[in-house]
GROMACS .gro file of C-alpha atoms in nm:
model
  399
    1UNK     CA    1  -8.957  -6.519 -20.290
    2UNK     CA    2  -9.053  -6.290 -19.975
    3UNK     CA    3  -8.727  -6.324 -19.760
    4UNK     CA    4  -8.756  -6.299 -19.340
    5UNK     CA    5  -8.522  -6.335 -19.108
    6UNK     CA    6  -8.644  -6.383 -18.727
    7UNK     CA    7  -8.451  -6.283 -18.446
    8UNK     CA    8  -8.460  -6.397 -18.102
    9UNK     CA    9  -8.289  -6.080 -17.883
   10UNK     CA   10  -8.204  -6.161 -17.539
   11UNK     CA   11  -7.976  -5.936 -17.310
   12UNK     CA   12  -7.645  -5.853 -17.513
   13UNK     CA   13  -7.698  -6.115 -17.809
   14UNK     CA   14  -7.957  -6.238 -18.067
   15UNK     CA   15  -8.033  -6.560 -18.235
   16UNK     CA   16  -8.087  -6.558 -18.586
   17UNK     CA   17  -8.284  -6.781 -18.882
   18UNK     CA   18  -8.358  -6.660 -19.206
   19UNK     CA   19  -8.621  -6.809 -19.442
   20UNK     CA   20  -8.584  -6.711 -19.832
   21UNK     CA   21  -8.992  -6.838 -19.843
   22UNK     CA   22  -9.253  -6.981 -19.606
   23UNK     CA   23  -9.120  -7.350 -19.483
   24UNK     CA   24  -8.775  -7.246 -19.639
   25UNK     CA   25  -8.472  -7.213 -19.398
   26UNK     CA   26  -8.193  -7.056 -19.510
   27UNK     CA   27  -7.854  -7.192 -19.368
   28UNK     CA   28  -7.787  -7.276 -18.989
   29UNK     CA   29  -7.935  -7.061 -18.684
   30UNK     CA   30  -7.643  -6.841 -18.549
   31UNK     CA   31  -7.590  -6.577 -18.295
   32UNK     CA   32  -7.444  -6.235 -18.320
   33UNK     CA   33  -7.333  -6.023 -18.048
   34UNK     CA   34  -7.479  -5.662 -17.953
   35UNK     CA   35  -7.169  -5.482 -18.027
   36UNK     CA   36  -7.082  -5.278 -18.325
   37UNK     CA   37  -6.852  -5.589 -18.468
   38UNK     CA   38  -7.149  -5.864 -18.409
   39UNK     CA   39  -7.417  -5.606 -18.565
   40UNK     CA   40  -7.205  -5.533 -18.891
   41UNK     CA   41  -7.179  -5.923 -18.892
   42UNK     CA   42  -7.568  -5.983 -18.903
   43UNK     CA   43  -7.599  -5.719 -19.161
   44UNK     CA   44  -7.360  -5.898 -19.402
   45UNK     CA   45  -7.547  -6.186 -19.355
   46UNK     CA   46  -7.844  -5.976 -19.432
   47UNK     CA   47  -7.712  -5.886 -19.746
   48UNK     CA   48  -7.620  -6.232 -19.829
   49UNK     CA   49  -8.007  -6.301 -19.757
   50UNK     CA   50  -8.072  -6.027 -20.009
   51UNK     CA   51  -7.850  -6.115 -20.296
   52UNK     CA   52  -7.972  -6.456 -20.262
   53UNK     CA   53  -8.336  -6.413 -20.299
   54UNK     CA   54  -8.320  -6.165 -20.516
   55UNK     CA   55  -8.526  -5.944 -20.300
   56UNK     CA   56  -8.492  -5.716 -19.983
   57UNK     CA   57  -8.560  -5.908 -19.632
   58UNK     CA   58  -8.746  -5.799 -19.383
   59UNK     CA   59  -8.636  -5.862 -18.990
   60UNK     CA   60  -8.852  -5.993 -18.742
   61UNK     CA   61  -8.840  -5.962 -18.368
   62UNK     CA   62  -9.026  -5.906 -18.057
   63UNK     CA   63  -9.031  -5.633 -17.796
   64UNK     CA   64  -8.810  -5.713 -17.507
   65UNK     CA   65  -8.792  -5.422 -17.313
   66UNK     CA   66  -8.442  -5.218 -17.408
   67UNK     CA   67  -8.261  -5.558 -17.494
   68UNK     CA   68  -8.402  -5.449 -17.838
   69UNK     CA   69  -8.286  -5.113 -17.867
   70UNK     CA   70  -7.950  -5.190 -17.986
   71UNK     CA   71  -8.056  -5.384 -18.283
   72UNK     CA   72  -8.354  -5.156 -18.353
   73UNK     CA   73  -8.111  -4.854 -18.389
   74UNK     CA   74  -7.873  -5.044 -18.637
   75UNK     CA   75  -8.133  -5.129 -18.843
   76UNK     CA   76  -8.290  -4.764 -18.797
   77UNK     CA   77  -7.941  -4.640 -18.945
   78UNK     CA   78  -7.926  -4.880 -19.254
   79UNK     CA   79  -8.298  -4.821 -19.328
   80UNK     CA   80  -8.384  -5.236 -19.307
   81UNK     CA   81  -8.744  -5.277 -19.293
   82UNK     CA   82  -8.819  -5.428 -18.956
   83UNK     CA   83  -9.195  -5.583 -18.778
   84UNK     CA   84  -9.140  -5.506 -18.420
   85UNK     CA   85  -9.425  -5.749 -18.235
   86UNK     CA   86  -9.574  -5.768 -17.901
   87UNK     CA   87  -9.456  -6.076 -17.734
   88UNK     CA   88  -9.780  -6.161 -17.645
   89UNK     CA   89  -9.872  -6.270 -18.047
   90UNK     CA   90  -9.531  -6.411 -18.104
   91UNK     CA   91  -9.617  -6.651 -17.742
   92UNK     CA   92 -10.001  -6.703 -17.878
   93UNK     CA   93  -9.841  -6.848 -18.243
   94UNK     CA   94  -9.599  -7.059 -18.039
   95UNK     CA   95  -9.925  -7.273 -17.845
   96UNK     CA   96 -10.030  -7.390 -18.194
   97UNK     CA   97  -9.726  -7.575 -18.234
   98UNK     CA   98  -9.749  -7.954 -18.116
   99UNK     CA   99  -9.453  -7.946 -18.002
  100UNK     CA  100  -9.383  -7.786 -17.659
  101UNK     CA  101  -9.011  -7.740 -17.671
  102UNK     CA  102  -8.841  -7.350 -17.615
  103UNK     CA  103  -8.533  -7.278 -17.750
  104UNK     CA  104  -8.378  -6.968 -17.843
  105UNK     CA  105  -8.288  -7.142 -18.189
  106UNK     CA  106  -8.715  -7.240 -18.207
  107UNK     CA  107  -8.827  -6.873 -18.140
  108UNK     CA  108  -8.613  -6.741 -18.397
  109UNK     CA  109  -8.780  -7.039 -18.635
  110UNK     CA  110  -9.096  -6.948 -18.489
  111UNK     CA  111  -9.061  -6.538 -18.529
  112UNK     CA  112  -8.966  -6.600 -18.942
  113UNK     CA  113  -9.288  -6.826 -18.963
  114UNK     CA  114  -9.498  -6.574 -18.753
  115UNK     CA  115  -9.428  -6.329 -19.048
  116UNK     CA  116  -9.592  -6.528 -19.300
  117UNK     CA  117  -9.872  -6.586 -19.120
  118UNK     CA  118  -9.975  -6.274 -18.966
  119UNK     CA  119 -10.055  -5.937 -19.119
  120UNK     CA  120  -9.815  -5.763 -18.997
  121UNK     CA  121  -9.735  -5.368 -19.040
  122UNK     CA  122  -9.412  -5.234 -19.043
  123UNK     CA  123  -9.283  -5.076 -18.744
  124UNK     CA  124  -9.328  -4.710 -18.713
  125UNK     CA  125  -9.015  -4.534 -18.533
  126UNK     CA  126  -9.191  -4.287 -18.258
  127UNK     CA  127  -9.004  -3.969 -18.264
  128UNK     CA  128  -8.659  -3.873 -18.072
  129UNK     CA  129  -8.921  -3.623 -17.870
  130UNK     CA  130  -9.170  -3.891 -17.802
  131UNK     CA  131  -8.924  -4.112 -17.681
  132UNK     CA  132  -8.752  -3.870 -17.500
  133UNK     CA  133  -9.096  -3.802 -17.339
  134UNK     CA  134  -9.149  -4.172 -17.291
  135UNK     CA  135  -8.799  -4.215 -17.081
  136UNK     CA  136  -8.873  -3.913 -16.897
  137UNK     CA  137  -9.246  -4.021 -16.786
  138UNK     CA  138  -9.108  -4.368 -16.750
  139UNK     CA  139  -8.849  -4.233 -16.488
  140UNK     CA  140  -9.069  -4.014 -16.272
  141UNK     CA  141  -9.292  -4.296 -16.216
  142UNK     CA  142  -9.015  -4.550 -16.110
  143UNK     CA  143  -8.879  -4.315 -15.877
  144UNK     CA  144  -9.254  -4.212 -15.778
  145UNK     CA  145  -9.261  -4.566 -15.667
  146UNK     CA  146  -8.934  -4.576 -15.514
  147UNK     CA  147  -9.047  -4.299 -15.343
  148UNK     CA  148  -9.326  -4.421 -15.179
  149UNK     CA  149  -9.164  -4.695 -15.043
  150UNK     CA  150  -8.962  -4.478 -14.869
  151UNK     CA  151  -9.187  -4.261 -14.734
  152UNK     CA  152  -9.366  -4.627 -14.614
  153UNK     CA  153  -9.020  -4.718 -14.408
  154UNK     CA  154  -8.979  -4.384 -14.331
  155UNK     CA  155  -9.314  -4.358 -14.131
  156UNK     CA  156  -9.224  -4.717 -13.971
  157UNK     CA  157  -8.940  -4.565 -13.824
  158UNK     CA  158  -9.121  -4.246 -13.702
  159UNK     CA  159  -9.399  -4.478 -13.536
  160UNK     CA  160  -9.121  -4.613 -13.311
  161UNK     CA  161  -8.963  -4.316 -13.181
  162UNK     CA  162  -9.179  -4.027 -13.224
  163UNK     CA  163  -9.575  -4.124 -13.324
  164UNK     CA  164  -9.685  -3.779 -13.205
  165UNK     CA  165  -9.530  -3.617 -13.451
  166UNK     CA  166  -9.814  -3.665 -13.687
  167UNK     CA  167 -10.014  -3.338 -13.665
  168UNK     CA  168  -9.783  -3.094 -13.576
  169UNK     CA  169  -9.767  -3.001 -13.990
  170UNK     CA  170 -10.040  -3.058 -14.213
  171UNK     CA  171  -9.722  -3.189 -14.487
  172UNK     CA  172  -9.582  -3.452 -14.288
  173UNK     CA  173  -9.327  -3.494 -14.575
  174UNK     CA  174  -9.320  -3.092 -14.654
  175UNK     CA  175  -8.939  -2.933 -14.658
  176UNK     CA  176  -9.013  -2.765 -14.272
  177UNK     CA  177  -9.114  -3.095 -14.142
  178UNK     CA  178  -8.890  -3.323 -14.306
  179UNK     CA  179  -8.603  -3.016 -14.187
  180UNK     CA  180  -8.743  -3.005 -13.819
  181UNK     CA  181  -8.764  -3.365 -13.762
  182UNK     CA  182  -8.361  -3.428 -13.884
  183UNK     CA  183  -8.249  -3.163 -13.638
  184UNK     CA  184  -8.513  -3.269 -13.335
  185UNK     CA  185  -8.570  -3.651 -13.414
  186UNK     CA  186  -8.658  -3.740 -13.047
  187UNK     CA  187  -8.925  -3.582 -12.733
  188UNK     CA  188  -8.518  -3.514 -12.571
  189UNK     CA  189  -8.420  -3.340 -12.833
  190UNK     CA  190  -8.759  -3.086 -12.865
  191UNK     CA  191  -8.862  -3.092 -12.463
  192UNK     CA  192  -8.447  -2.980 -12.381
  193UNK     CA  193  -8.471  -2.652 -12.558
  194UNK     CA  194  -8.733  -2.342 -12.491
  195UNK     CA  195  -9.023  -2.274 -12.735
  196UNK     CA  196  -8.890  -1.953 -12.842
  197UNK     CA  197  -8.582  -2.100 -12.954
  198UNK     CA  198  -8.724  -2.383 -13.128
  199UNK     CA  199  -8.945  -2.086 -13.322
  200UNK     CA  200  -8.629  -1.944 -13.371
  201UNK     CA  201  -8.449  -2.263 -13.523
  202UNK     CA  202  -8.774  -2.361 -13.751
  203UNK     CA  203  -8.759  -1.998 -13.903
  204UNK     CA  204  -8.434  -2.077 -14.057
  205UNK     CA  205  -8.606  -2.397 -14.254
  206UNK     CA  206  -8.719  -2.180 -14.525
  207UNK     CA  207  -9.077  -2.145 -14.476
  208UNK     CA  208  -9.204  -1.750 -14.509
  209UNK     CA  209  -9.455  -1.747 -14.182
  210UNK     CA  210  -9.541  -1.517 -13.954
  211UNK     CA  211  -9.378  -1.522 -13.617
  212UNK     CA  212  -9.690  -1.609 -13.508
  213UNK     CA  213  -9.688  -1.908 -13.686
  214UNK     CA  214  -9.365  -2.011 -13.579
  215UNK     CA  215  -9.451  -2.001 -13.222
  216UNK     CA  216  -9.783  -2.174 -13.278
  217UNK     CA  217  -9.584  -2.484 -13.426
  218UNK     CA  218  -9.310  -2.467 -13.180
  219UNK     CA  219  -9.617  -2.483 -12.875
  220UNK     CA  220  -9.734  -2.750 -13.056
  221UNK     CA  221  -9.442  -2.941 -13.098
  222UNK     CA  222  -9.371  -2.891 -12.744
  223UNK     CA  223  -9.711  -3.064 -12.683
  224UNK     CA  224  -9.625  -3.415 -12.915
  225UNK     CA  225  -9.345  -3.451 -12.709
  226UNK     CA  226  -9.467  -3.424 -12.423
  227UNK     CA  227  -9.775  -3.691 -12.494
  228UNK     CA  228  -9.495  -3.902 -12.709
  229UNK     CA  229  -9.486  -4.260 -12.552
  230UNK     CA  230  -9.119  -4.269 -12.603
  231UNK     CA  231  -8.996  -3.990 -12.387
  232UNK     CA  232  -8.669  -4.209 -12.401
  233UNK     CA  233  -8.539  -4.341 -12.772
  234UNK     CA  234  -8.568  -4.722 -12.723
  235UNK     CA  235  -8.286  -4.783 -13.006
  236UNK     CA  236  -8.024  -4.562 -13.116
  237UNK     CA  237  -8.052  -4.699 -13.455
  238UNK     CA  238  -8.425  -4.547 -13.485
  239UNK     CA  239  -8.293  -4.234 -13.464
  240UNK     CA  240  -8.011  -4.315 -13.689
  241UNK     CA  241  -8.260  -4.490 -13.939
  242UNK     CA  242  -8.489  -4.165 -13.921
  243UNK     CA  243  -8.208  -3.939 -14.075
  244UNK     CA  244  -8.111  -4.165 -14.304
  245UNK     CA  245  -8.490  -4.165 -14.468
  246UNK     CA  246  -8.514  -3.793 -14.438
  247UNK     CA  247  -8.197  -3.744 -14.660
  248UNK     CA  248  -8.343  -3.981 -14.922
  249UNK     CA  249  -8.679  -3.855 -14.928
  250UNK     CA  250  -8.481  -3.500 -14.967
  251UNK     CA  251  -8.305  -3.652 -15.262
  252UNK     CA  252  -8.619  -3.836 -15.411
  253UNK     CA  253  -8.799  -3.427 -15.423
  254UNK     CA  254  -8.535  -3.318 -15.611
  255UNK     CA  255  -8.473  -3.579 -15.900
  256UNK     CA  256  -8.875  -3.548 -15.929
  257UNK     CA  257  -8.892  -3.225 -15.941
  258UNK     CA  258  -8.637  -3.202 -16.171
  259UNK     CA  259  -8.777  -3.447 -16.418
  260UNK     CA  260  -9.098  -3.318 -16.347
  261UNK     CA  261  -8.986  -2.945 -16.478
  262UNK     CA  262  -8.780  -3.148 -16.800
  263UNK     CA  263  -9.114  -3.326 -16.866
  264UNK     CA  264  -9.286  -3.019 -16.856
  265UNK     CA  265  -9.075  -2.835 -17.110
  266UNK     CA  266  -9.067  -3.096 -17.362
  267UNK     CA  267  -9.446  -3.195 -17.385
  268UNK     CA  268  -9.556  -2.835 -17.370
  269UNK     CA  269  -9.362  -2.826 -17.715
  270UNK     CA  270  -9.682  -3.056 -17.819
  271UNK     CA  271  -9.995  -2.913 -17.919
  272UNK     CA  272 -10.183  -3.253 -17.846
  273UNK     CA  273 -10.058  -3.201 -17.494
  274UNK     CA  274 -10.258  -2.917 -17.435
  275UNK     CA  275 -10.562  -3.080 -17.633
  276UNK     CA  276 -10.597  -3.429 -17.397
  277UNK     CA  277 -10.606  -3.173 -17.106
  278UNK     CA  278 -10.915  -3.022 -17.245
  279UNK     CA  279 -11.044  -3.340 -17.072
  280UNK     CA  280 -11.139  -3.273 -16.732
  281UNK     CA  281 -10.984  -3.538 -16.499
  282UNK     CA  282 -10.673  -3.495 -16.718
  283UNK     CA  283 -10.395  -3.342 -16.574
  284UNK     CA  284  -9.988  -3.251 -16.739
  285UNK     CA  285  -9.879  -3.577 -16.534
  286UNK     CA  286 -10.139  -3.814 -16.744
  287UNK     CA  287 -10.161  -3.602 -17.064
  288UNK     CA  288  -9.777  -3.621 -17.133
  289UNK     CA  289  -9.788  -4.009 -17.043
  290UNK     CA  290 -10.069  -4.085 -17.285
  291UNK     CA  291  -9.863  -3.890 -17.544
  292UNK     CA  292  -9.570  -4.062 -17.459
  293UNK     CA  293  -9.652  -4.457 -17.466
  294UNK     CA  294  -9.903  -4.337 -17.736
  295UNK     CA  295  -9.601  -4.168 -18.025
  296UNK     CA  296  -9.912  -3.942 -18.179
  297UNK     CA  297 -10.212  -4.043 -18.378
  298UNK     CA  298 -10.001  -4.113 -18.695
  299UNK     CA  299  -9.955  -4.469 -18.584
  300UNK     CA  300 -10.347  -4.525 -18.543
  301UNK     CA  301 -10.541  -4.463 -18.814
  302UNK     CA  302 -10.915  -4.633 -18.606
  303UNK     CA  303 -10.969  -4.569 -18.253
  304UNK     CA  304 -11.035  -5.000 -18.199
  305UNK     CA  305 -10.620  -5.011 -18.288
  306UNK     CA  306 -10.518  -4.735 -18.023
  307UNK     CA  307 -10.779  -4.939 -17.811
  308UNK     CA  308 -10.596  -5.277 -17.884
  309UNK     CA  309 -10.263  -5.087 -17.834
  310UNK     CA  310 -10.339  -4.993 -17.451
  311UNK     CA  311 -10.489  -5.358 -17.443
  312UNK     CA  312 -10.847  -5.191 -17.310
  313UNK     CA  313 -11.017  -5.441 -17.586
  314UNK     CA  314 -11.240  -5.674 -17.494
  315UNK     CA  315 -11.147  -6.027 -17.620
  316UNK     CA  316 -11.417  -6.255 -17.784
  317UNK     CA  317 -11.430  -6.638 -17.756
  318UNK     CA  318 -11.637  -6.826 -18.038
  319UNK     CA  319 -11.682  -7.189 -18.094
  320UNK     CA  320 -11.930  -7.357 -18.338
  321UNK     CA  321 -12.242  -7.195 -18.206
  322UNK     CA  322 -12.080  -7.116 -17.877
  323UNK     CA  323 -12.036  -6.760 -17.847
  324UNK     CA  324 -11.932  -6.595 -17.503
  325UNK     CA  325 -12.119  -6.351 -17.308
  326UNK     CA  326 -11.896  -6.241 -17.066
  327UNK     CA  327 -11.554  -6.111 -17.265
  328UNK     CA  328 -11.230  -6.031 -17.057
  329UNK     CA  329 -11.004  -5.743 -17.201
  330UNK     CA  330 -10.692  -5.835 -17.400
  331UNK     CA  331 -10.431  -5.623 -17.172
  332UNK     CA  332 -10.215  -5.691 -17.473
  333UNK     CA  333 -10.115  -5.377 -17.499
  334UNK     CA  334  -9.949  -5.109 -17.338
  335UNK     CA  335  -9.961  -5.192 -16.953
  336UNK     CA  336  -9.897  -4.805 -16.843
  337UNK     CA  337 -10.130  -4.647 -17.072
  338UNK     CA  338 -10.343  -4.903 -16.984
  339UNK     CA  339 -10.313  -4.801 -16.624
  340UNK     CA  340 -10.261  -4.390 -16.695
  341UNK     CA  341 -10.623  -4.456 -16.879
  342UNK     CA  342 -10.771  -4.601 -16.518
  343UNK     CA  343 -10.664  -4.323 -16.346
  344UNK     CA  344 -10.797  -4.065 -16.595
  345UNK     CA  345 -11.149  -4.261 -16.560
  346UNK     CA  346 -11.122  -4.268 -16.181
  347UNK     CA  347 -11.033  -3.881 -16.158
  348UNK     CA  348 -11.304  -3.778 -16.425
  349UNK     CA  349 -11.535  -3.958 -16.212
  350UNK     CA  350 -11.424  -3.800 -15.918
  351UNK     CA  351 -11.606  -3.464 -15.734
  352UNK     CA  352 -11.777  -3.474 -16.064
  353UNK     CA  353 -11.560  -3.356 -16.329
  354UNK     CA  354 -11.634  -3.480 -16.658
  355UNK     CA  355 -12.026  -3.493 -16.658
  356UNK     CA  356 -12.010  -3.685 -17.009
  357UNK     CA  357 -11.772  -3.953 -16.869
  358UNK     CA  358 -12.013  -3.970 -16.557
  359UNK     CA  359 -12.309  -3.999 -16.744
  360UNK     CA  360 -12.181  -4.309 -16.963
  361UNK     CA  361 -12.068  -4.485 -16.683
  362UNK     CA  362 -12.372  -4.455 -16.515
  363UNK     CA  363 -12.532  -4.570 -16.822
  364UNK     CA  364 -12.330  -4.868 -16.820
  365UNK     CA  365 -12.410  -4.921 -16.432
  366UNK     CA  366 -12.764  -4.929 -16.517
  367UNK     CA  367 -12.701  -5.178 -16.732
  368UNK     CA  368 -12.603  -5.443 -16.481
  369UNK     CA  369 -12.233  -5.358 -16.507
  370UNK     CA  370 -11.999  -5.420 -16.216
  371UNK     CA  371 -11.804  -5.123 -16.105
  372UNK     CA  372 -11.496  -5.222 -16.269
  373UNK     CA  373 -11.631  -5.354 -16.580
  374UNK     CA  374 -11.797  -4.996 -16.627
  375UNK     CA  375 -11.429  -4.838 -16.538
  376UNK     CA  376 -11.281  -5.058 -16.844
  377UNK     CA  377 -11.580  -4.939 -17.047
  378UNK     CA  378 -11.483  -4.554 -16.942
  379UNK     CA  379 -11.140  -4.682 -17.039
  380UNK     CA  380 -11.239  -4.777 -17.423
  381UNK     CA  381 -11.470  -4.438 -17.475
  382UNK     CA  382 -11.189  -4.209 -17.340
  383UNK     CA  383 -10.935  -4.376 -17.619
  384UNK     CA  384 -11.170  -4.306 -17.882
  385UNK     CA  385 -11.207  -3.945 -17.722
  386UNK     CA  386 -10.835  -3.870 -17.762
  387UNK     CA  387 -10.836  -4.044 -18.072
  388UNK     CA  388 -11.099  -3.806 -18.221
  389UNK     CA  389 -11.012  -3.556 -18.060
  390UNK     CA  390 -10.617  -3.537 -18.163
  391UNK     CA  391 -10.721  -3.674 -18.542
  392UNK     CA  392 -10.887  -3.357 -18.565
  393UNK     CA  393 -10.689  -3.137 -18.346
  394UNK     CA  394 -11.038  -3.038 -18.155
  395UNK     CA  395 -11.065  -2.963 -17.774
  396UNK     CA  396 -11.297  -3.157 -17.574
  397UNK     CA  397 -11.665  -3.091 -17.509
  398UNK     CA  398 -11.814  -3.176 -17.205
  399UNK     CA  399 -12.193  -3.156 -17.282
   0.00000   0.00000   0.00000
């Protein structure tokens, strides 16, 4: 016998059916709960499973973002060998079935019967750092977005009650801007107080400038709001709406910075961090992301499986003698390494930094490539880069 038992994990509770051999159910499909009681109730069951076959089941079950991690950990703590799958080959093993019917009782079915007929490795755990890495990269870049959209709304509003204000400070979003915009929001506000005592209010922002300086940006100043269009505020809830974004994008600089500094810490504490910056293009931001959604080399023992992993692989379609010539990439894998990888390309290619990444994509350009297709191509040859590079702890030529 070769006992499975597939689960189906949606948010808070998972469906279960156990197979003591291919095309052999074992009992009813249940459910458990994601609380301690429900988990210590799947894992008698599991030991039921075990003392009836005779052997040790394995557990089946697909990624589903952190619904999983619940279940994962339990079975992390009572060492049960566990296949965690990409949901993309669990969905691709569902369209062979005839029968076009989704149930959570049918995916469990379908996850036990998966396990037969894939070859399937068992799940390696990445470690509490690289996972601590991975929540920590995985934050800054959801508030990096959040962040942006602010900064979007934030310029919408400043369009409507003060346009001019673009130019006076080459960091429209720096701490003396963002500072002398909340206190002076409106051409009122600047054009009812003297220059000298504006430069006298904008030295207490923070910035260390001359007082030359301070009086050059105060005459300035003076100048946008005089040419401002709105030398009356049109809505009192633009200037309201103005403050408002200035406080968040305050707040949004210090969580990142924060994280930025934790992320920092933790992957300089990685010698492989300092190795994928050897790259040029690569930076701290996308070496400790690669290391993150990566978990190390341990976990890839070919470059084509770390390629498959960030789903960078091409896909090939063959039929009889049919065999196609134009080959999409998977994007099975990892969808932020897969997008941390484009931007590596794109600044490797950039003001000429990495002459060997330039000169194979210009290869590949010469070969008929469109511009994209020869960024994916980058893509694949900088995996096997890191790949070689961090299986043999080596720094990275550029010749």
């Amino acid at each position: 016998m070769d006992p499975v038992i597939g689960l189906d994990i949606a948010k808070g509770e998972s469906q279960v059916q156990a197979f003591l051999k291919r095309k052999q159910t074992y009992k009813q499909s249940f459910k458990f709960a994601h609380d301690l009681q429900g988990l210590h109730a799947f894992y008698r069951f599991y030991q039921e499973v075990e003392q009836v076959s005779g052997q040790t089941p394995a557990v089946i079950f697909e990624s589903t973002g952190h619904y999983h991690e619940p279940v994962l950990q339990f079975l992390e703590n009572h060492d049960v060998t566990y296949y965690l799958i990409n949901p993309v080959v669990s969905y691709e093993a569902r369209k062979t079935s005839l029968r076009k019917v989704k149930t959570d009782k049918i995916d469990a079915f379908h996850l036990g019967e998966l396990y037969y007929k894939e070859d399937l490795e068992v799940f390696q755990r990445k470690t509490e750092q690289y996972l601590n890495l991975r929540q920590l990269t995985r934050q800054h870049s959801a508030l990096t977005d959040s962040y942006v959209e602010i900064k979007l709304q934030f310029q919408a509003a400043l369009d409507q009650i003060f346009p001019e204000y673009h130019g006076v400070f080459s960091d429209l979003y720096g701490k003396m801007s963002l500072n002398t915009l909340l206190h002076y929001p409106t051409s009122v506000d600047v054009q009812k107080i003297s220059q000298e005592t504006l430069a006298t209010e904008m030295r207490q922002f923070g910035a260390k400038r001359s007082d030359a300086w301070f009086r050059n940006k105060a005459a300035q100043l003076k100048d946008a709001a005089d040419r401002n269009p709105f030398q009356q505020p049109v809505c009192h809830g633009h200037i309201v709406s103005i403050q408002m974004y200035i406080q968040m994008l305050f707040q949004y600089q210090e969580h990142l910075s924060k994280l930025q500094k934790e992320i920092d810490a933790l992957a300089e504490s990685f010698y492989d961090y300092e190795l994928i910056q050897s790259i040029p293009g690569i930076g701290g931001k996308i070496a400790a992301t690669i290391l993150s959604e990566t978990g190390g080399m341990n976990q890839f023992e070919h470059p084509k499986q770390l390629a498959a992993y960030a789903g960078v692989d091409p896909s090939v379609f063959e039929s009889g003698k049919f065999k196609a010539s134009i080959n999409k990439i998977t994007k099975r894998g990892s969808s932020r390494l897969r997008q941390t990888l484009y931007t590596a390309v794109q600044c490797g290619l950039a003001k000429n930094r990495n002459k060997k990444l330039i000169a194979f994509y210009d290869r590949k350009r010469n070969e008929g490539k469109p511009h994209k297709v020869a960024v994916i191509a980058c893509a694949n040859k900088l995996i096997h880069w890191i790949h070689a590079m961090l299986k043999r702890q080596e720094v990275f030529v550029d010749q």
